[in-house]
Coordinates of C-alpha atoms in Angstrom, one line a residue:
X8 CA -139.4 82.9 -41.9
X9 CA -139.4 86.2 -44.0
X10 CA -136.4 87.6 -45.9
X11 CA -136.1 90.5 -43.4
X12 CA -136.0 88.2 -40.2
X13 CA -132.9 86.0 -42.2
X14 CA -131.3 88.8 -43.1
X15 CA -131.2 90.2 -39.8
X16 CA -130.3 86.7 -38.5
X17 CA -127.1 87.0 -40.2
X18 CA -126.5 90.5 -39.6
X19 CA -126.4 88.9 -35.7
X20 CA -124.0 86.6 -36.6
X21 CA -121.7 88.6 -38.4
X22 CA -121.7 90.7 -35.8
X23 CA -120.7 88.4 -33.0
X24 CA -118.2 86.9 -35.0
X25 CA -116.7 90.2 -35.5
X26 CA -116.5 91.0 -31.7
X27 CA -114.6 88.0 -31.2
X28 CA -112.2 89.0 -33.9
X29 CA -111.4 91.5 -32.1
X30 CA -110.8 90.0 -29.0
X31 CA -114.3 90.8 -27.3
X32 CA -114.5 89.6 -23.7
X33 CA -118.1 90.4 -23.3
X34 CA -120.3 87.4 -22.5
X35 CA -123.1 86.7 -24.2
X36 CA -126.0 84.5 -24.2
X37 CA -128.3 84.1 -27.0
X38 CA -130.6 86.8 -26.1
X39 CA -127.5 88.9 -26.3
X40 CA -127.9 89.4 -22.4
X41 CA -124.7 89.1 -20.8
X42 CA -124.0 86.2 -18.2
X43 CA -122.5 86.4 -14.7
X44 CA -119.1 86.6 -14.8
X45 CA -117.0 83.1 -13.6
X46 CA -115.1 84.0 -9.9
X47 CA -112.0 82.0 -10.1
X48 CA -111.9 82.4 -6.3
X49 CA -114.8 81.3 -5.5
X50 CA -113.5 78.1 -7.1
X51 CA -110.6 77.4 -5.6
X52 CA -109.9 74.8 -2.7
X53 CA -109.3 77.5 -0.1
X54 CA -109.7 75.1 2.6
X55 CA -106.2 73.6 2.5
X56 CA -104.3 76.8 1.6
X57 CA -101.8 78.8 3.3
X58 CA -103.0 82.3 5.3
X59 CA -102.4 85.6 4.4
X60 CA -100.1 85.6 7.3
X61 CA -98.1 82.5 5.5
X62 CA -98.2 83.8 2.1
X63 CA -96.5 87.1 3.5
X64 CA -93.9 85.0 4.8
X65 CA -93.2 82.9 2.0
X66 CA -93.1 86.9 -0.1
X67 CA -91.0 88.4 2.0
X68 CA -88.6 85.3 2.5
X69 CA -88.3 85.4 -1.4
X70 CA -86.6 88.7 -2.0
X71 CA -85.3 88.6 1.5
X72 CA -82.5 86.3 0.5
X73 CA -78.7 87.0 -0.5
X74 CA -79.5 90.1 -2.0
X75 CA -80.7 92.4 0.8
X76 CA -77.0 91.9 1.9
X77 CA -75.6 92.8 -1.1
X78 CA -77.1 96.1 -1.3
X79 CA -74.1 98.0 0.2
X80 CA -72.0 96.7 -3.3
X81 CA -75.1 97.8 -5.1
X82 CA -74.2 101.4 -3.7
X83 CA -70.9 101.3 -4.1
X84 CA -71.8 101.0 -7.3
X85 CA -74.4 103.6 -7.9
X86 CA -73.2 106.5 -5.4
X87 CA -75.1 107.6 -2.2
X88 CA -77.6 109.8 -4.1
X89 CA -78.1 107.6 -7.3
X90 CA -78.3 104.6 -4.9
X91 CA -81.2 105.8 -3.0
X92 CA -83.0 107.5 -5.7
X93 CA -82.4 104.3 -7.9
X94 CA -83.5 101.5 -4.9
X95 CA -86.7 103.1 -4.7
X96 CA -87.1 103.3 -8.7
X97 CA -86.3 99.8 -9.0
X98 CA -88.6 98.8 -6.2
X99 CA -92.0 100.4 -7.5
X100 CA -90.8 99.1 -11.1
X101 CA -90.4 95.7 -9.7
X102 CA -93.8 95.7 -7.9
X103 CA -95.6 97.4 -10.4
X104 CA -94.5 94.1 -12.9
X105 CA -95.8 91.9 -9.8
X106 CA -99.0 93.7 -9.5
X107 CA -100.2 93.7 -13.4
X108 CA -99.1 90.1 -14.2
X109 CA -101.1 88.9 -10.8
X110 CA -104.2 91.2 -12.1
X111 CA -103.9 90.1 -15.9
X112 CA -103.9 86.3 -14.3
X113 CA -106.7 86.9 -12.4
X114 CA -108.7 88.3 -15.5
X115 CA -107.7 85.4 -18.1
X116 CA -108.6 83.4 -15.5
X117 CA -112.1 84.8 -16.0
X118 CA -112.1 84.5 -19.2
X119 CA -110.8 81.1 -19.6
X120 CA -112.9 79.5 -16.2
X121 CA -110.3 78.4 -14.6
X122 CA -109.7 78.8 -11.2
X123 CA -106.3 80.0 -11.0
X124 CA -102.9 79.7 -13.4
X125 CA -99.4 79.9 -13.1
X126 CA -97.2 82.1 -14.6
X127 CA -95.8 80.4 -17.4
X128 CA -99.8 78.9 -18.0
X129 CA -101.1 82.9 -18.0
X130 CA -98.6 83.7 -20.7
X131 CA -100.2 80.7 -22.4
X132 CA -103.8 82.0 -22.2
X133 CA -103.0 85.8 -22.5
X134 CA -101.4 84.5 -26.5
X135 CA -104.5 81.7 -26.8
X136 CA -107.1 84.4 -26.0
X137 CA -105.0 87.0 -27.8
X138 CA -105.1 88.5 -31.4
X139 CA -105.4 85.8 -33.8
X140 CA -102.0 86.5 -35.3
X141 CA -100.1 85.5 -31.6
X142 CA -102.4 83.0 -30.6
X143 CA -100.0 80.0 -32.7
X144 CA -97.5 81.9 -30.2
X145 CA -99.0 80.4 -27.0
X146 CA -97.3 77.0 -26.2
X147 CA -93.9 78.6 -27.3
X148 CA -95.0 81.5 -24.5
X149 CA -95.6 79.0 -21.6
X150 CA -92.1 77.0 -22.5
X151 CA -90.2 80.4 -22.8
X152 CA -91.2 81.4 -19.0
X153 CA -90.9 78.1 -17.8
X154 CA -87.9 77.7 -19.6
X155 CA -86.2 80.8 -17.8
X156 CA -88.0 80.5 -14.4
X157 CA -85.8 77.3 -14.2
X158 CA -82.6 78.9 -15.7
X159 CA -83.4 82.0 -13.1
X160 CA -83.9 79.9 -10.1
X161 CA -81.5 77.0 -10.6
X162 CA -78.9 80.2 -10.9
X163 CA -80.3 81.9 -7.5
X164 CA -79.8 78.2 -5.6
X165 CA -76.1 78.5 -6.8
X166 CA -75.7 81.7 -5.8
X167 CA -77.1 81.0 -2.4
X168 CA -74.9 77.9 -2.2
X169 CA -71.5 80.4 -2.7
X170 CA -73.2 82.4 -0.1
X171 CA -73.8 79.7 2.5
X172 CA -69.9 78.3 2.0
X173 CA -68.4 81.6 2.2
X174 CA -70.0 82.6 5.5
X175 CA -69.0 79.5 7.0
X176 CA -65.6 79.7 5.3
X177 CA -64.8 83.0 7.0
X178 CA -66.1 82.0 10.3
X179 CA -64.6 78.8 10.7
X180 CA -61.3 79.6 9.0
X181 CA -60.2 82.1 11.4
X182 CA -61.7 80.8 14.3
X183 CA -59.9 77.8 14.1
X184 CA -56.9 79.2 12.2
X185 CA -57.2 76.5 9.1
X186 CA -56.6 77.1 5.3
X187 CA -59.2 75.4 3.7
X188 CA -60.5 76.4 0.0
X189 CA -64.3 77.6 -0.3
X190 CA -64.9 75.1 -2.5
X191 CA -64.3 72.5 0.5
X192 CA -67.2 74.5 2.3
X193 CA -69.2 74.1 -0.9
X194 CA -69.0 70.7 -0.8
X195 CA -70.1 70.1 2.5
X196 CA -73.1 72.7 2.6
X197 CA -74.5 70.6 -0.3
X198 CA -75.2 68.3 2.2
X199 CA -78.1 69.5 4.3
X200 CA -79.1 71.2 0.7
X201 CA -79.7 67.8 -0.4
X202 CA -81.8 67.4 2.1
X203 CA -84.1 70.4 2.4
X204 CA -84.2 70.2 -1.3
X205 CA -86.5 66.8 -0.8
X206 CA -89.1 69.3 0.6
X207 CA -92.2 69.1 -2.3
X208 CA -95.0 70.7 -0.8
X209 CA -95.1 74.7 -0.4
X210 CA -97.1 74.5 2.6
X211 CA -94.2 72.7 4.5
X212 CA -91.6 75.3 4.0
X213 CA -93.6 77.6 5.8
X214 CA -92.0 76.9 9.2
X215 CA -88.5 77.4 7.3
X216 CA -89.4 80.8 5.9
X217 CA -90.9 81.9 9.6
X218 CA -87.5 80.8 11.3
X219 CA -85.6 82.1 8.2
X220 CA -86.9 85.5 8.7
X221 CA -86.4 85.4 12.3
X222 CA -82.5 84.7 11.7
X223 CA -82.5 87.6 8.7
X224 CA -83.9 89.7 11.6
X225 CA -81.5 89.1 14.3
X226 CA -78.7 89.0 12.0
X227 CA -80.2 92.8 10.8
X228 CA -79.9 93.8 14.3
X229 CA -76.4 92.8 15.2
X230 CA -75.4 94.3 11.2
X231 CA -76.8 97.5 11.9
X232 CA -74.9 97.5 15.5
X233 CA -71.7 97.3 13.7
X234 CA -72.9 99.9 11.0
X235 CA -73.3 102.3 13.7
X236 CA -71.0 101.5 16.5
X237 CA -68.0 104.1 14.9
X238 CA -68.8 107.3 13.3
X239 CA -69.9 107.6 9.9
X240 CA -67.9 109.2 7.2
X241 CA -70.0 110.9 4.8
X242 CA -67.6 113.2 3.2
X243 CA -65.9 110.5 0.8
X244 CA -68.0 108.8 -0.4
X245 CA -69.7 109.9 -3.9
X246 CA -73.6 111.3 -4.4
X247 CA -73.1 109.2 -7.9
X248 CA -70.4 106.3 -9.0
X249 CA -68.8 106.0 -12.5
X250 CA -71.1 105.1 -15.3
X251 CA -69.5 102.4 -16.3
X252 CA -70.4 100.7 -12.2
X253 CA -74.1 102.4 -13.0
X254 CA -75.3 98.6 -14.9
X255 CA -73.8 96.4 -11.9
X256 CA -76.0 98.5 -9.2
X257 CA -79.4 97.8 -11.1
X258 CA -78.5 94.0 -12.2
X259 CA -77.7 93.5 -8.3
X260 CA -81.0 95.9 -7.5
X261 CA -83.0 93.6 -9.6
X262 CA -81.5 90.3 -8.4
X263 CA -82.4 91.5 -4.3
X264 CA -85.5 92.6 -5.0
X265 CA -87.4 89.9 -7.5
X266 CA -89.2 87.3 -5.9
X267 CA -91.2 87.0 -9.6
X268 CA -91.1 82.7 -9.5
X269 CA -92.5 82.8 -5.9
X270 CA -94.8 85.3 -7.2
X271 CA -97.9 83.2 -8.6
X272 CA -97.5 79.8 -6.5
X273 CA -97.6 81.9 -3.6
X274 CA -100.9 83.8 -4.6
X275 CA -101.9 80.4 -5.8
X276 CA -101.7 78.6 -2.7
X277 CA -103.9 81.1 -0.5
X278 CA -107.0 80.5 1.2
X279 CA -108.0 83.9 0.2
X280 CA -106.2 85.3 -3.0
X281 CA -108.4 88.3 -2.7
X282 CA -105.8 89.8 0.1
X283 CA -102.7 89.4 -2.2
X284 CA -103.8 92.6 -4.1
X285 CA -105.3 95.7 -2.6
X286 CA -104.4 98.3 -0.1
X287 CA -102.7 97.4 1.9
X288 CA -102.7 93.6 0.9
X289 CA -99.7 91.1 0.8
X290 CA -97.6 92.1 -2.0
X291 CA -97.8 95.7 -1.1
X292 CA -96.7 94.7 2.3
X293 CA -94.0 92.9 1.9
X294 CA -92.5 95.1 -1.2
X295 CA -92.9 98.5 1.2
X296 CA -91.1 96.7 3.9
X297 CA -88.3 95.2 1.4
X298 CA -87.9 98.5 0.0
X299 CA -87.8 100.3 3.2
X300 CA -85.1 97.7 4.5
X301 CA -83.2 97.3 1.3
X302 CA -82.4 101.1 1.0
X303 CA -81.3 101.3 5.1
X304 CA -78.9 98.7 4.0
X305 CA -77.1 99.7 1.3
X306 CA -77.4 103.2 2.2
X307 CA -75.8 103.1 5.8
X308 CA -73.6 99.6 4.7
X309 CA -71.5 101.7 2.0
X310 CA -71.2 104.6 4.1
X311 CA -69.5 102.4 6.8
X312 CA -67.5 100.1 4.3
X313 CA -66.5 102.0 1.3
X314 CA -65.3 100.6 -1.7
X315 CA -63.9 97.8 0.5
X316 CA -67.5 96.4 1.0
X317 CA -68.3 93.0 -0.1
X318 CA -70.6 90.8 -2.1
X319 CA -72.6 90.6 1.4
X320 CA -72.3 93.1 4.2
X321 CA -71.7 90.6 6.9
X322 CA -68.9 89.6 5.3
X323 CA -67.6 92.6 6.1
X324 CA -68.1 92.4 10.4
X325 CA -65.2 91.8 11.9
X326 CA -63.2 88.4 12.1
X327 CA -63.9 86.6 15.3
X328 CA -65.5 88.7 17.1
X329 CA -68.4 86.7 18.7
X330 CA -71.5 88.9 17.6
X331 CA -70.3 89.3 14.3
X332 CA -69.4 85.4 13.8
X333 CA -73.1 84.9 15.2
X334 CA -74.7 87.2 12.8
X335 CA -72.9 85.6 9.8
X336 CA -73.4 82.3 11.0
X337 CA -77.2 82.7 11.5
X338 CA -77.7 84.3 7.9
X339 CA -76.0 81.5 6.3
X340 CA -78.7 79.0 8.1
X341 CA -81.1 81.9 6.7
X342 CA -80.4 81.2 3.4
X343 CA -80.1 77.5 3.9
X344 CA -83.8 77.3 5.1
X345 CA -85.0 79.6 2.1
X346 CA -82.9 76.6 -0.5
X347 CA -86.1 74.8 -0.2
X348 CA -88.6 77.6 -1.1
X349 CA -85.8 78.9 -3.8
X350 CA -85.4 75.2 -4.8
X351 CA -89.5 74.5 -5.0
X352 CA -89.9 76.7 -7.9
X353 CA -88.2 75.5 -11.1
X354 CA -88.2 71.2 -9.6
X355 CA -92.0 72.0 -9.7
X356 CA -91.8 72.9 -13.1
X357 CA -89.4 70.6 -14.6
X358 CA -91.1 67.8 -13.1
X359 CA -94.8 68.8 -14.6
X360 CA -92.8 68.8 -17.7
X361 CA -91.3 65.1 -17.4
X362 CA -93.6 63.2 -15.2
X363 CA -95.6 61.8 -17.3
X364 CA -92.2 59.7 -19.0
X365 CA -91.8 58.0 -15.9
X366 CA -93.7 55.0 -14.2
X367 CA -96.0 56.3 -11.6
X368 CA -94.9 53.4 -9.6
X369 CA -91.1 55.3 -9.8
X370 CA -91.9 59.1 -9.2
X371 CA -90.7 59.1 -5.5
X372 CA -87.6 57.2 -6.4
X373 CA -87.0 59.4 -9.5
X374 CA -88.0 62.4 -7.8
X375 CA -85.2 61.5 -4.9
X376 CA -82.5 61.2 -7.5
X377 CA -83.7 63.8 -10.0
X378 CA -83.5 66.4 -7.5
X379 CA -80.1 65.1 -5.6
X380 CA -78.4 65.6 -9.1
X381 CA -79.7 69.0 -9.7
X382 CA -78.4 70.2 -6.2
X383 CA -75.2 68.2 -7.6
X384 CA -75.0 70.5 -10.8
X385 CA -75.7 73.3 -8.7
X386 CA -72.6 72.8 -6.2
X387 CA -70.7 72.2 -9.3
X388 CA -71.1 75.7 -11.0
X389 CA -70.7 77.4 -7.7
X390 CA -67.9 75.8 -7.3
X391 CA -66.5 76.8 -10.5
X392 CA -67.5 81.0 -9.8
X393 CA -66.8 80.7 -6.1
X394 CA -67.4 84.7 -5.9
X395 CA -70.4 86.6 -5.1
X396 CA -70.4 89.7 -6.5
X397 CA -69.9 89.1 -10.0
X398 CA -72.6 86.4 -10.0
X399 CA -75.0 87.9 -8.2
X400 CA -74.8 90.8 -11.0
X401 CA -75.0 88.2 -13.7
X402 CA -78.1 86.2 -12.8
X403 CA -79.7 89.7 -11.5
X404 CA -79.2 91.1 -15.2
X405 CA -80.1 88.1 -17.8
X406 CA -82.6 86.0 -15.6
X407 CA -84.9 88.6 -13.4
X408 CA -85.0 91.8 -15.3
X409 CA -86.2 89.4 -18.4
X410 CA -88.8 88.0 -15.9
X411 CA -89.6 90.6 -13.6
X412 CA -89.9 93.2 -15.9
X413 CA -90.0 92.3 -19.3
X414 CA -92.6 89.2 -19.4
X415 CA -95.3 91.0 -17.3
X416 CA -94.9 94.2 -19.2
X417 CA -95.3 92.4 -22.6
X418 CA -97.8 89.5 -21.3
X419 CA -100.4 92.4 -20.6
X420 CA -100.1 94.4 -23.4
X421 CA -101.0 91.4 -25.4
X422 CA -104.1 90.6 -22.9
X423 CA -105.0 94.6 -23.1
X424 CA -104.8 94.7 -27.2
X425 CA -106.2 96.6 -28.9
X426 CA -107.6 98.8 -25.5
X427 CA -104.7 100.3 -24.4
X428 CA -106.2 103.3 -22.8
X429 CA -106.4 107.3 -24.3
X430 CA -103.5 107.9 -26.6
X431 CA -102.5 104.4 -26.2
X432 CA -100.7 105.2 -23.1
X433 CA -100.3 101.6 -21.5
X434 CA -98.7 100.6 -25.0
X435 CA -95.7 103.0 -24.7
X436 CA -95.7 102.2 -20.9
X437 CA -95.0 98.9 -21.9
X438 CA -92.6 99.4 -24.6
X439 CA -90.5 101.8 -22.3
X440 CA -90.3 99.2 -19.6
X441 CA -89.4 96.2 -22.3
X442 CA -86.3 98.6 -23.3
X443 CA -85.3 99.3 -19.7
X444 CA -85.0 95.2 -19.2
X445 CA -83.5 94.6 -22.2
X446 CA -80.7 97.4 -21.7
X447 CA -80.9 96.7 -17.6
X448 CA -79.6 92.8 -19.4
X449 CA -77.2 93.5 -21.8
X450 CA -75.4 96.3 -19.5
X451 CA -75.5 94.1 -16.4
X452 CA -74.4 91.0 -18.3
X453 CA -71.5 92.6 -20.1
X454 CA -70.1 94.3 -17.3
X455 CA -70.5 91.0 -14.8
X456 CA -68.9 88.7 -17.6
X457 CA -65.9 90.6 -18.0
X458 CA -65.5 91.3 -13.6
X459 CA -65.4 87.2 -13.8
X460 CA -63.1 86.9 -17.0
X461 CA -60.6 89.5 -14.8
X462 CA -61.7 87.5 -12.2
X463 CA -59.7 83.8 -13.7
X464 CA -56.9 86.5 -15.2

């Protein structure tokens, strides 16, 4: 071999090695053709996943919840105006952080041939395939999102637990004239909790999120009757609320509207993933329609309640009247059949995590009792903040504005490095939206901890 042909051997080399320094993506062969690209969909097991029609169930069902019906707080705390303007803000933000950390999945996914990850795994392989100075950084990625998808979660189940009892309580209370505590109603909706919780295979939970959504509807209806059924006073009610209410609107926003731990099982699960994307495709589906319904909500729910409005608007219907008991009764089995999708998410996790310590001979068993003392916990620490509206501010402002906003803002400006666009504009995109969760957190968090320290006063 001559000199000339060595020395442009090594040029070759050197040249490849400096791509992938950089964090080249290009595939190569040794011709220096490039290769087809790998199609994680076309490598799934798409014949035992759920439809498109299933998958926009299972969306809508997760930011469908409690929240929706707290909406009228949220504009009590915002102001008619600021409310309206701010719901719709916080609604493209929200799916805006959906759509890029589904579309920088799907791309590592490419790079790393697999056919599909979850959202604590695509953190992983955003920092493994990442500049070299974060890729030591990837394990401590996956166990931070893991770590707070569980903390997130395992605080929305309480909440929905404080939601449950309290419906009931009302109902039943002054139906039958008794005095008991909402903690007593705690204790007994942890019953069929305990069983729904049991459920461990998404697919399953479809039927609950159908008839779930079908109660949410009804229940809409009959809310909406009573919204409208007296005229509305406009006049005294504010176009924007103190500043000082301004955090507790977006950390309640934020809590409504995430569905983030739902986000990537759900896309994961489809027989075609290609719909959950797009125009108009499933998440932009479901996020229109949540946005649409969340704003009519809170809007029209303020208006007719005022500063008397409560952690959920059909709390707020009148006491025994027979539609309104109805519509609080069938939201409160609403929420009860969406336990076992909000329930899936962080005992999916945890028990990846720990499996492997057990015998396999045990799992079922030790599935069975790691998941009744959970629920357990869970009924515990509702029990102990037996009020909605400061917690549903909290978990809204520490758990899903760091994971709905902040992890899928930071996860793909990593992946994206060093191309972030002319001027570096998706960098500073990024960085803006990073701040916003990080004041939307300690704001919200602040101003809910000290509501539930007056609270005990």
């Amino acid at each position: 071999m001559s000199t000339d042909s060595i020395s442009t051997s090594k040029e070759k080399s050197c040249s490849v090695a400096t791509l992938s320094d950089f964090h080249s993506r290009t595939n190569l062969t040794e011709k220096g053709q490039q290769i087809d690209e790998y199609d994680p969909f076309a490598n799934r097991d798409q014949e035992s996943g759920a439809s498109t029609g299933g998958a926009l169930a299972h969306l809508l069902k997760s930011s469908l919840g409690t929240g929706i019906l707290a909406m009228p707080m949220a504009f009590y705390n915002a102001g008619l105006l600021f409310g309206l303007i701010g719901t719709i803000i916080v609604g493209f933000l929200c799916t805006y952080c959906v759509h890029i950390l589904v579309k920088t999945s799907h791309n590592i996914c490419r790079d790393a041939k697999v056919p599909f990850l979850s959202f604590s795994e695509t953190a992983e392989k955003v920092f493994e395939y990442g500049p070299k100075p974060l890729r030591p950084w990837a394990n401590f990625a996956k166990q931070f999102v893991d770590g707070s998808l569980m903390a997130t979660y395992y605080a929305a189940a309480c909440v929905y637990i404080v939601f449950i009892a309290t419906s009931f309580h009302d109902v039943i209370n002054y139906d039958l004239n008794l005095k008991w505590d909402v903690r007593i109603y705690i204790a007994l909706t942890l019953i069929p909790c305990l069983f729904i919780g049991q459920i461990r295979n998404l697919k399953w939970l479809v039927p609950f999120s159908a008839l779930a959504n079908v109660f949410i509807v009804v229940t809409f209806g009959i809310t909406l009757y009573y919204m409208f059924n007296v005229p509305l006073v406009f006049s005294d009610k504010p176009f924007v609320a103190k500043v000082t209410q301004i955090p507790l609107f977006f950390a309640t926003v934020i809590f409504a509207m995430e569905g983030i731990g739902v986000v990537m099982p759900v896309e994961n699960s489809m027989k075609k993933p290609q719909h959950f994307l797009g125009c108009p495709g499933v998440l932009n589906t479901a996020m229109i329609t949540v946005v649409s319904l969340y704003a009519i909500i809170g809007f029209f729910g303020y208006v007719r309640y005022g500063p008397t409005v409560r952690g959920s608007v059909t709390l707020n219907l009148p006491d025994g009247a027979p539609l309104a008991d109805a519509a609080k009764l069938l939201m409160a089995i609403a929420i009860l059949f969406t336990y076992g999708l909000q329930f899936y998410v962080p005992n999916d996790i945890l028990w990846k995590k720990i499996s492997h310590k057990f015998d396999p001979k045990n799992h079922n068993r030790t599935q069975i009792l790691l998941r009744t003392g959970i629920i357990l916990i869970s009924g515990g620490v509702a029990a102990a903040i037996p009020n909605l509206e400061p917690f549903i501010s909290l978990v809204g402002a520490v758990f899903f504005s760091l994971l709905g906003i902040f992890v899928p803002s930071f996860v793909e400006s990593v992946y994206l490095w060093p191309n972030m666009g002319f001027a570096k504009w998706k960098l500073i995109k990024n960085v803006l939206l990073c701040i916003l969760a990080i004041c939307a957190l300690v704001a919200g968090a602040t101003v809910s901890i000290e509501e539930i320290i007056d609270m005990y006063k």
